[in-house]
PDB file of C-alpha atoms in Angstrom:
ATOM      1  CA  UNK A  17     -11.874 -15.199  -0.200  1.00  0.00           C
ATOM      2  CA  UNK A  18     -12.713 -16.128  -4.224  1.00  0.00           C
ATOM      3  CA  UNK A  19     -10.019 -18.202  -5.157  1.00  0.00           C
ATOM      4  CA  UNK A  20      -8.776 -16.050  -7.711  1.00  0.00           C
ATOM      5  CA  UNK A  21      -7.851 -13.061  -5.185  1.00  0.00           C
ATOM      6  CA  UNK A  22      -4.371 -12.953  -4.196  1.00  0.00           C
ATOM      7  CA  UNK A  23      -4.473 -12.714  -0.440  1.00  0.00           C
ATOM      8  CA  UNK A  24      -1.772 -10.813   1.172  1.00  0.00           C
ATOM      9  CA  UNK A  25      -0.744  -9.139   4.371  1.00  0.00           C
ATOM     10  CA  UNK A  26       1.294  -6.075   5.228  1.00  0.00           C
ATOM     11  CA  UNK A  27       3.685  -6.524   7.965  1.00  0.00           C
ATOM     12  CA  UNK A  28       1.316  -3.660   9.637  1.00  0.00           C
ATOM     13  CA  UNK A  29      -0.771  -6.236  10.493  1.00  0.00           C
ATOM     14  CA  UNK A  30       1.362  -7.751  13.270  1.00  0.00           C
ATOM     15  CA  UNK A  31       4.224  -5.134  13.548  1.00  0.00           C
ATOM     16  CA  UNK A  32       5.459  -6.670  16.629  1.00  0.00           C
ATOM     17  CA  UNK A  33       6.225  -9.652  14.930  1.00  0.00           C
ATOM     18  CA  UNK A  34       9.463 -10.870  13.562  1.00  0.00           C
ATOM     19  CA  UNK A  35      10.003 -11.179   9.818  1.00  0.00           C
ATOM     20  CA  UNK A  36       9.781 -15.081   9.996  1.00  0.00           C
ATOM     21  CA  UNK A  37       6.783 -15.132  12.462  1.00  0.00           C
ATOM     22  CA  UNK A  38       5.077 -12.668  10.341  1.00  0.00           C
ATOM     23  CA  UNK A  39       5.790 -15.267   7.233  1.00  0.00           C
ATOM     24  CA  UNK A  40       4.665 -17.834   9.214  1.00  0.00           C
ATOM     25  CA  UNK A  41       1.284 -16.129  10.101  1.00  0.00           C
ATOM     26  CA  UNK A  42       0.852 -15.366   6.659  1.00  0.00           C
ATOM     27  CA  UNK A  43       1.561 -18.933   5.461  1.00  0.00           C
ATOM     28  CA  UNK A  44      -0.806 -20.457   7.720  1.00  0.00           C
ATOM     29  CA  UNK A  45      -3.244 -18.153   6.642  1.00  0.00           C
ATOM     30  CA  UNK A  46      -3.212 -19.270   3.116  1.00  0.00           C
ATOM     31  CA  UNK A  47      -1.792 -16.258   2.243  1.00  0.00           C
ATOM     32  CA  UNK A  48       0.203 -15.759  -1.126  1.00  0.00           C
ATOM     33  CA  UNK A  49       1.992 -12.430  -0.940  1.00  0.00           C
ATOM     34  CA  UNK A  50       3.614 -10.135   1.914  1.00  0.00           C
ATOM     35  CA  UNK A  51       4.955  -6.917   1.732  1.00  0.00           C
ATOM     36  CA  UNK A  52       7.894  -6.022   4.167  1.00  0.00           C
ATOM     37  CA  UNK A  53       8.542  -2.652   5.532  1.00  0.00           C
ATOM     38  CA  UNK A  54      11.533  -0.126   6.842  1.00  0.00           C
ATOM     39  CA  UNK A  55       9.213   1.772   9.315  1.00  0.00           C
ATOM     40  CA  UNK A  56       8.977  -1.036  12.115  1.00  0.00           C
ATOM     41  CA  UNK A  57      10.896  -1.219  15.271  1.00  0.00           C
ATOM     42  CA  UNK A  58      14.587   0.433  14.500  1.00  0.00           C
ATOM     43  CA  UNK A  59      13.467   1.766  11.247  1.00  0.00           C
ATOM     44  CA  UNK A  60      15.812  -0.996   9.263  1.00  0.00           C
ATOM     45  CA  UNK A  61      14.247  -2.987   6.375  1.00  0.00           C
ATOM     46  CA  UNK A  62      12.934  -5.941   7.763  1.00  0.00           C
ATOM     47  CA  UNK A  63      14.317  -5.423  11.146  1.00  0.00           C
ATOM     48  CA  UNK A  64      17.530  -5.680  10.022  1.00  0.00           C
ATOM     49  CA  UNK A  65      17.779  -8.967   8.255  1.00  0.00           C
ATOM     50  CA  UNK A  66      19.885  -9.099   5.093  1.00  0.00           C
ATOM     51  CA  UNK A  67      17.888  -9.516   1.747  1.00  0.00           C
ATOM     52  CA  UNK A  68      19.105 -12.796   1.214  1.00  0.00           C
ATOM     53  CA  UNK A  69      17.553 -14.198   4.421  1.00  0.00           C
ATOM     54  CA  UNK A  70      14.300 -12.623   3.560  1.00  0.00           C
ATOM     55  CA  UNK A  71      14.458 -14.295   0.504  1.00  0.00           C
ATOM     56  CA  UNK A  72      15.098 -17.673   1.524  1.00  0.00           C
ATOM     57  CA  UNK A  73      12.345 -17.570   4.555  1.00  0.00           C
ATOM     58  CA  UNK A  74       9.761 -16.264   1.688  1.00  0.00           C
ATOM     59  CA  UNK A  75      10.691 -19.281  -0.395  1.00  0.00           C
ATOM     60  CA  UNK A  76      10.429 -21.539   2.542  1.00  0.00           C
ATOM     61  CA  UNK A  77       7.012 -20.165   3.000  1.00  0.00           C
ATOM     62  CA  UNK A  78       6.048 -20.168  -0.640  1.00  0.00           C
ATOM     63  CA  UNK A  79       5.099 -16.430  -0.135  1.00  0.00           C
ATOM     64  CA  UNK A  80       5.650 -13.602  -2.561  1.00  0.00           C
ATOM     65  CA  UNK A  81       7.215 -10.409  -1.553  1.00  0.00           C
ATOM     66  CA  UNK A  82       5.448  -7.870  -2.832  1.00  0.00           C
ATOM     67  CA  UNK A  83       6.624  -4.863  -2.054  1.00  0.00           C
ATOM     68  CA  UNK A  84       8.776  -2.951   0.292  1.00  0.00           C
ATOM     69  CA  UNK A  85       6.816  -0.255   2.126  1.00  0.00           C
ATOM     70  CA  UNK A  86       8.068   2.496   1.831  1.00  0.00           C
ATOM     71  CA  UNK A  87      10.080   5.218   0.329  1.00  0.00           C
ATOM     72  CA  UNK A  88       8.545   8.207   1.996  1.00  0.00           C
ATOM     73  CA  UNK A  89       8.115  11.753   0.761  1.00  0.00           C
ATOM     74  CA  UNK A  90       9.212  10.519  -2.672  1.00  0.00           C
ATOM     75  CA  UNK A  91       7.743  13.323  -4.377  1.00  0.00           C
ATOM     76  CA  UNK A  92      10.467  15.665  -2.474  1.00  0.00           C
ATOM     77  CA  UNK A  93      12.903  14.717  -4.771  1.00  0.00           C
ATOM     78  CA  UNK A  94      16.405  15.207  -3.745  1.00  0.00           C
ATOM     79  CA  UNK A  95      20.450  13.893  -3.603  1.00  0.00           C
ATOM     80  CA  UNK A  96      19.397  12.298  -0.081  1.00  0.00           C
ATOM     81  CA  UNK A  97      15.870  10.782  -1.477  1.00  0.00           C
ATOM     82  CA  UNK A  98      17.913   9.497  -4.440  1.00  0.00           C
ATOM     83  CA  UNK A  99      20.289   7.204  -2.377  1.00  0.00           C
ATOM     84  CA  UNK A 100      17.473   6.151  -0.082  1.00  0.00           C
ATOM     85  CA  UNK A 101      15.750   4.485  -3.208  1.00  0.00           C
ATOM     86  CA  UNK A 102      18.855   3.311  -4.786  1.00  0.00           C
ATOM     87  CA  UNK A 103      19.213   1.441  -1.159  1.00  0.00           C
ATOM     88  CA  UNK A 104      15.524  -0.117  -1.010  1.00  0.00           C
ATOM     89  CA  UNK A 105      15.963  -0.993  -4.882  1.00  0.00           C
ATOM     90  CA  UNK A 106      19.026  -2.647  -4.233  1.00  0.00           C
ATOM     91  CA  UNK A 107      17.515  -4.405  -1.076  1.00  0.00           C
ATOM     92  CA  UNK A 108      14.340  -5.675  -3.170  1.00  0.00           C
ATOM     93  CA  UNK A 109      16.446  -7.314  -6.025  1.00  0.00           C
ATOM     94  CA  UNK A 110      17.936  -8.957  -3.091  1.00  0.00           C
ATOM     95  CA  UNK A 111      15.136  -9.982  -1.481  1.00  0.00           C
ATOM     96  CA  UNK A 112      13.034 -10.639  -4.556  1.00  0.00           C
ATOM     97  CA  UNK A 113      10.079  -7.935  -3.822  1.00  0.00           C
ATOM     98  CA  UNK A 114       8.532  -6.932  -7.016  1.00  0.00           C
ATOM     99  CA  UNK A 115       8.112  -3.506  -6.160  1.00  0.00           C
ATOM    100  CA  UNK A 116       8.732  -0.198  -3.927  1.00  0.00           C
ATOM    101  CA  UNK A 117       5.740   1.785  -2.444  1.00  0.00           C
ATOM    102  CA  UNK A 118       5.994   5.456  -2.855  1.00  0.00           C
ATOM    103  CA  UNK A 119       4.496   7.515  -0.338  1.00  0.00           C
ATOM    104  CA  UNK A 120       3.989  11.252  -1.099  1.00  0.00           C
ATOM    105  CA  UNK A 121       4.814  14.286   1.740  1.00  0.00           C
ATOM    106  CA  UNK A 122       1.990  14.189   4.183  1.00  0.00           C
ATOM    107  CA  UNK A 123       2.678  17.470   5.970  1.00  0.00           C
ATOM    108  CA  UNK A 124       0.870  20.874   6.377  1.00  0.00           C
ATOM    109  CA  UNK A 125       4.462  22.846   6.651  1.00  0.00           C
ATOM    110  CA  UNK A 126       5.243  21.666   3.143  1.00  0.00           C
ATOM    111  CA  UNK A 127       2.841  22.941   0.506  1.00  0.00           C
ATOM    112  CA  UNK A 128       4.255  24.247  -2.152  1.00  0.00           C
ATOM    113  CA  UNK A 129       2.189  25.674  -5.420  1.00  0.00           C
ATOM    114  CA  UNK A 130      -0.080  23.476  -7.380  1.00  0.00           C
ATOM    115  CA  UNK A 131       2.394  23.868 -10.476  1.00  0.00           C
ATOM    116  CA  UNK A 132       5.574  23.709  -8.247  1.00  0.00           C
ATOM    117  CA  UNK A 133       3.831  20.589  -6.763  1.00  0.00           C
ATOM    118  CA  UNK A 134       2.990  18.760 -10.002  1.00  0.00           C
ATOM    119  CA  UNK A 135       6.614  19.750 -11.477  1.00  0.00           C
ATOM    120  CA  UNK A 136       7.947  18.103  -8.370  1.00  0.00           C
ATOM    121  CA  UNK A 137       6.040  14.907  -8.888  1.00  0.00           C
ATOM    122  CA  UNK A 138       7.141  14.495 -12.451  1.00  0.00           C
ATOM    123  CA  UNK A 139      11.107  15.418 -11.204  1.00  0.00           C
ATOM    124  CA  UNK A 140      10.564  12.579  -8.619  1.00  0.00           C
ATOM    125  CA  UNK A 141       9.049  10.000 -11.349  1.00  0.00           C
ATOM    126  CA  UNK A 142      11.995  10.801 -14.069  1.00  0.00           C
ATOM    127  CA  UNK A 143      14.396  10.295 -10.654  1.00  0.00           C
ATOM    128  CA  UNK A 144      12.997   7.149  -9.825  1.00  0.00           C
ATOM    129  CA  UNK A 145      12.038   5.471 -13.127  1.00  0.00           C
ATOM    130  CA  UNK A 146      15.963   4.324 -14.132  1.00  0.00           C
ATOM    131  CA  UNK A 147      16.874   3.587 -10.023  1.00  0.00           C
ATOM    132  CA  UNK A 148      13.588   0.903 -10.401  1.00  0.00           C
ATOM    133  CA  UNK A 149      14.568   0.097 -13.497  1.00  0.00           C
ATOM    134  CA  UNK A 150      18.387  -0.991 -12.599  1.00  0.00           C
ATOM    135  CA  UNK A 151      16.728  -3.248  -9.964  1.00  0.00           C
ATOM    136  CA  UNK A 152      13.714  -4.500 -11.870  1.00  0.00           C
ATOM    137  CA  UNK A 153      10.877  -3.688 -10.071  1.00  0.00           C
ATOM    138  CA  UNK A 154       8.072  -1.636 -10.447  1.00  0.00           C
ATOM    139  CA  UNK A 155       7.076   2.150  -8.566  1.00  0.00           C
ATOM    140  CA  UNK A 156       3.754   1.743  -6.536  1.00  0.00           C
ATOM    141  CA  UNK A 157       2.666   5.225  -6.257  1.00  0.00           C
ATOM    142  CA  UNK A 158       0.470   5.810  -3.267  1.00  0.00           C
ATOM    143  CA  UNK A 159      -1.677   8.844  -3.050  1.00  0.00           C
ATOM    144  CA  UNK A 160      -2.977   9.424   0.598  1.00  0.00           C
ATOM    145  CA  UNK A 161      -6.365  10.933   1.378  1.00  0.00           C
ATOM    146  CA  UNK A 162      -5.542  13.165   3.994  1.00  0.00           C
ATOM    147  CA  UNK A 163      -6.586  16.717   3.444  1.00  0.00           C
ATOM    148  CA  UNK A 164      -2.577  18.219   4.000  1.00  0.00           C
ATOM    149  CA  UNK A 165      -1.128  15.464   1.642  1.00  0.00           C
ATOM    150  CA  UNK A 166       0.487  16.658  -1.023  1.00  0.00           C
ATOM    151  CA  UNK A 167      -0.583  14.112  -3.753  1.00  0.00           C
ATOM    152  CA  UNK A 168      -4.344  13.023  -2.775  1.00  0.00           C
ATOM    153  CA  UNK A 169      -5.464  12.191  -6.687  1.00  0.00           C
ATOM    154  CA  UNK A 170      -4.632   9.110  -8.463  1.00  0.00           C
ATOM    155  CA  UNK A 171      -6.038  11.202 -11.767  1.00  0.00           C
ATOM    156  CA  UNK A 172      -3.138  13.871 -10.949  1.00  0.00           C
ATOM    157  CA  UNK A 173      -0.565  10.912 -10.462  1.00  0.00           C
ATOM    158  CA  UNK A 174      -1.599   8.999 -13.948  1.00  0.00           C
ATOM    159  CA  UNK A 175      -1.402  11.889 -15.426  1.00  0.00           C
ATOM    160  CA  UNK A 176       2.163  12.711 -14.376  1.00  0.00           C
ATOM    161  CA  UNK A 177       3.090   9.241 -15.253  1.00  0.00           C
ATOM    162  CA  UNK A 178       1.240   9.438 -18.527  1.00  0.00           C
ATOM    163  CA  UNK A 179       3.061  12.554 -19.241  1.00  0.00           C
ATOM    164  CA  UNK A 180       6.753  10.832 -19.112  1.00  0.00           C
ATOM    165  CA  UNK A 181       5.791   8.086 -21.048  1.00  0.00           C
ATOM    166  CA  UNK A 182       6.429   5.833 -17.750  1.00  0.00           C
ATOM    167  CA  UNK A 183       3.400   3.777 -17.654  1.00  0.00           C
ATOM    168  CA  UNK A 184       5.570   0.363 -17.701  1.00  0.00           C
ATOM    169  CA  UNK A 185       7.411   1.203 -14.668  1.00  0.00           C
ATOM    170  CA  UNK A 186       4.725   3.007 -12.013  1.00  0.00           C
ATOM    171  CA  UNK A 187       1.402   1.575 -11.184  1.00  0.00           C
ATOM    172  CA  UNK A 188      -1.041   2.850  -8.268  1.00  0.00           C
ATOM    173  CA  UNK A 189      -1.938   1.635  -5.229  1.00  0.00           C
ATOM    174  CA  UNK A 190      -5.633   1.601  -4.298  1.00  0.00           C
ATOM    175  CA  UNK A 191      -5.568   2.121  -0.395  1.00  0.00           C
ATOM    176  CA  UNK A 192      -9.568   1.853   0.521  1.00  0.00           C
ATOM    177  CA  UNK A 193      -9.226   4.229   3.280  1.00  0.00           C
ATOM    178  CA  UNK A 194      -7.278   6.852   1.335  1.00  0.00           C
ATOM    179  CA  UNK A 195      -9.722   6.792  -1.546  1.00  0.00           C
ATOM    180  CA  UNK A 196     -12.793   7.079   0.808  1.00  0.00           C
ATOM    181  CA  UNK A 197     -10.671  10.023   2.577  1.00  0.00           C
ATOM    182  CA  UNK A 198      -9.966  11.805  -0.946  1.00  0.00           C
ATOM    183  CA  UNK A 199     -13.709  11.163  -2.413  1.00  0.00           C
ATOM    184  CA  UNK A 200     -12.043  10.314  -6.074  1.00  0.00           C
ATOM    185  CA  UNK A 201     -14.809   8.527  -7.503  1.00  0.00           C
ATOM    186  CA  UNK A 202     -12.407   6.519 -10.456  1.00  0.00           C
ATOM    187  CA  UNK A 203     -11.013   3.616  -9.481  1.00  0.00           C
ATOM    188  CA  UNK A 204      -7.969   3.230 -12.393  1.00  0.00           C
ATOM    189  CA  UNK A 205      -8.280  -0.533 -12.299  1.00  0.00           C
ATOM    190  CA  UNK A 206      -5.848  -0.970 -15.280  1.00  0.00           C
ATOM    191  CA  UNK A 207      -3.399   1.168 -13.553  1.00  0.00           C
ATOM    192  CA  UNK A 208      -3.419  -0.654 -10.147  1.00  0.00           C
ATOM    193  CA  UNK A 209      -0.701  -2.690  -9.005  1.00  0.00           C
ATOM    194  CA  UNK A 210      -1.447  -3.488  -5.176  1.00  0.00           C
ATOM    195  CA  UNK A 211      -4.648  -2.736  -2.842  1.00  0.00           C
ATOM    196  CA  UNK A 212      -4.256  -2.247   0.493  1.00  0.00           C
ATOM    197  CA  UNK A 213      -7.612  -2.718   2.654  1.00  0.00           C
ATOM    198  CA  UNK A 214      -8.307  -1.471   6.159  1.00  0.00           C
ATOM    199  CA  UNK A 215     -11.908  -0.874   7.615  1.00  0.00           C
ATOM    200  CA  UNK A 216     -13.037   1.692   9.800  1.00  0.00           C
ATOM    201  CA  UNK A 217     -15.439   1.425  12.200  1.00  0.00           C
ATOM    202  CA  UNK A 218     -15.972   4.564  14.661  1.00  0.00           C
ATOM    203  CA  UNK A 219     -19.035   6.627  13.293  1.00  0.00           C
ATOM    204  CA  UNK A 220     -18.330   8.999  15.568  1.00  0.00           C
ATOM    205  CA  UNK A 221     -15.120  10.716  13.907  1.00  0.00           C
ATOM    206  CA  UNK A 222     -15.607  13.096  10.797  1.00  0.00           C
ATOM    207  CA  UNK A 223     -14.333  11.916   8.044  1.00  0.00           C
ATOM    208  CA  UNK A 224     -11.698  14.833   7.430  1.00  0.00           C
ATOM    209  CA  UNK A 225     -10.476  13.828  11.396  1.00  0.00           C
ATOM    210  CA  UNK A 226      -9.744  10.204  10.384  1.00  0.00           C
ATOM    211  CA  UNK A 227      -6.528   8.905  10.856  1.00  0.00           C
ATOM    212  CA  UNK A 228      -4.208   6.047  10.560  1.00  0.00           C
ATOM    213  CA  UNK A 229      -5.168   4.939  14.472  1.00  0.00           C
ATOM    214  CA  UNK A 230      -8.822   4.570  12.953  1.00  0.00           C
ATOM    215  CA  UNK A 231      -8.016   1.753  10.556  1.00  0.00           C
ATOM    216  CA  UNK A 232      -9.019  -2.006  11.798  1.00  0.00           C
ATOM    217  CA  UNK A 233      -9.886  -4.992  10.162  1.00  0.00           C
ATOM    218  CA  UNK A 234     -12.326  -5.182   7.336  1.00  0.00           C
ATOM    219  CA  UNK A 235     -15.699  -6.552   9.589  1.00  0.00           C
ATOM    220  CA  UNK A 236     -19.690  -6.413   9.172  1.00  0.00           C
ATOM    221  CA  UNK A 237     -19.690  -2.840  10.951  1.00  0.00           C
ATOM    222  CA  UNK A 238     -17.100  -1.455   8.022  1.00  0.00           C
ATOM    223  CA  UNK A 239     -18.239   2.047   7.033  1.00  0.00           C
ATOM    224  CA  UNK A 240     -15.943   2.680   4.150  1.00  0.00           C
ATOM    225  CA  UNK A 241     -17.144   0.221   1.718  1.00  0.00           C
ATOM    226  CA  UNK A 242     -14.294  -2.236   1.086  1.00  0.00           C
ATOM    227  CA  UNK A 243     -15.892  -5.031  -0.576  1.00  0.00           C
ATOM    228  CA  UNK A 244     -17.591  -2.271  -2.928  1.00  0.00           C
ATOM    229  CA  UNK A 245     -14.524  -1.140  -3.678  1.00  0.00           C
ATOM    230  CA  UNK A 246     -12.789  -4.374  -4.630  1.00  0.00           C
ATOM    231  CA  UNK A 247     -15.549  -5.280  -6.528  1.00  0.00           C
ATOM    232  CA  UNK A 248     -15.291  -2.234  -8.811  1.00  0.00           C
ATOM    233  CA  UNK A 249     -11.824  -2.841  -8.958  1.00  0.00           C
ATOM    234  CA  UNK A 250     -12.368  -6.382 -10.283  1.00  0.00           C
ATOM    235  CA  UNK A 251     -15.144  -5.444 -12.641  1.00  0.00           C
ATOM    236  CA  UNK A 252     -12.174  -3.095 -14.431  1.00  0.00           C
ATOM    237  CA  UNK A 253      -9.961  -6.095 -14.818  1.00  0.00           C
ATOM    238  CA  UNK A 254      -8.049  -6.049 -11.681  1.00  0.00           C
ATOM    239  CA  UNK A 255      -6.799  -9.494 -10.673  1.00  0.00           C
ATOM    240  CA  UNK A 256      -3.734  -8.439  -8.768  1.00  0.00           C
ATOM    241  CA  UNK A 257      -3.284  -8.648  -4.539  1.00  0.00           C
ATOM    242  CA  UNK A 258      -5.600  -7.730  -1.994  1.00  0.00           C
ATOM    243  CA  UNK A 259      -2.981  -7.132   1.288  1.00  0.00           C
ATOM    244  CA  UNK A 260      -4.333  -6.365   4.567  1.00  0.00           C
ATOM    245  CA  UNK A 261      -2.926  -3.038   6.022  1.00  0.00           C
ATOM    246  CA  UNK A 262      -4.760  -1.879   9.347  1.00  0.00           C
ATOM    247  CA  UNK A 263      -2.944   0.735  11.859  1.00  0.00           C
ATOM    248  CA  UNK A 264      -5.028   0.697  14.583  1.00  0.00           C
ATOM    249  CA  UNK A 265      -3.128  -0.173  17.842  1.00  0.00           C
ATOM    250  CA  UNK A 266      -6.188  -2.599  19.038  1.00  0.00           C
ATOM    251  CA  UNK A 267      -5.509  -4.883  16.085  1.00  0.00           C
ATOM    252  CA  UNK A 268      -1.862  -4.612  16.874  1.00  0.00           C
ATOM    253  CA  UNK A 269      -2.219  -6.044  20.405  1.00  0.00           C
ATOM    254  CA  UNK A 270      -4.786  -8.693  19.625  1.00  0.00           C
ATOM    255  CA  UNK A 271      -3.612 -11.974  20.991  1.00  0.00           C
ATOM    256  CA  UNK A 272      -5.142 -13.923  18.536  1.00  0.00           C
ATOM    257  CA  UNK A 273      -4.323 -11.909  15.475  1.00  0.00           C
ATOM    258  CA  UNK A 274      -4.444 -15.217  13.232  1.00  0.00           C
ATOM    259  CA  UNK A 275      -7.825 -15.731  14.430  1.00  0.00           C
ATOM    260  CA  UNK A 276      -9.283 -12.073  13.681  1.00  0.00           C
ATOM    261  CA  UNK A 277      -7.522 -12.080  10.094  1.00  0.00           C
ATOM    262  CA  UNK A 278      -9.126 -15.159   9.471  1.00  0.00           C
ATOM    263  CA  UNK A 279     -12.044 -13.753  10.607  1.00  0.00           C
ATOM    264  CA  UNK A 280     -11.816 -10.703   8.044  1.00  0.00           C
ATOM    265  CA  UNK A 281     -11.015 -12.737   5.186  1.00  0.00           C
ATOM    266  CA  UNK A 282     -13.611 -14.647   5.895  1.00  0.00           C
ATOM    267  CA  UNK A 283     -16.260 -11.951   5.896  1.00  0.00           C
ATOM    268  CA  UNK A 284     -14.776 -10.178   3.123  1.00  0.00           C
ATOM    269  CA  UNK A 285     -15.170 -13.473   0.753  1.00  0.00           C
ATOM    270  CA  UNK A 286     -18.675 -13.727   1.889  1.00  0.00           C
ATOM    271  CA  UNK A 287     -19.196  -9.811   1.176  1.00  0.00           C
ATOM    272  CA  UNK A 288     -17.827 -10.315  -2.065  1.00  0.00           C
ATOM    273  CA  UNK A 289     -19.759 -13.400  -3.270  1.00  0.00           C
ATOM    274  CA  UNK A 290     -22.763 -11.907  -2.031  1.00  0.00           C
ATOM    275  CA  UNK A 291     -22.463  -8.931  -4.437  1.00  0.00           C
ATOM    276  CA  UNK A 292     -21.106 -11.326  -7.121  1.00  0.00           C
ATOM    277  CA  UNK A 293     -24.307 -12.910  -6.813  1.00  0.00           C
ATOM    278  CA  UNK A 294     -26.772  -9.724  -7.076  1.00  0.00           C
TER     279      UNK A 294
END
């Protein structure tokens, strides 16, 4: 990819790999960053490895741990959610992760009135800010494009952050899949801390029916404009990481995931180069 694009891998690219092998995969592809997760296997952070052990493995592979993905239902702020946030933030500090991804409630059964929902978002951000500050990390708010999601709009997230004066503690995740689903035109490159990319190739599925299972690696048949989105973000000044995050079972079962990822990285590099030359 272009020399100044920071290529990263989210552990979702190969969830069956343990952390050491995942880090080896990333390092072998020349990636500079990785994201670890707390929703793979038994649901422990990084497969149950101690934070210090994860930090050592990352250092050995010359990788930066970009984030822990994720605090789920973050905008339904409760005492239990605060305790979970503290545990994740403490782990992030221990392993050297720079941020905690914050995922909103995505549940058809949780549909508060608009003003109550917006107030809940502000309450969650206010509660999270000191927890994140204590660990010296950022919060990365990731709006989801699904119609049932309680936070689809990046503009709404930015408005809440700015209303609280917390722009130094929170950034956005621009997820190419969710950006496409939400249909929100604005990119907010200056407020973006991380980019997640995945492709969609199945043209038989209506937009509203697209789900994580449709998210493959970005290739020539991509239908959601990953290269165009990245170009727009970069034109607006974004120079942060671009992290591959496919969810499709076909990707996870690929016996040559390294080769598949290399092909996707090369494809995206060529697509961005063509756009830059236009």
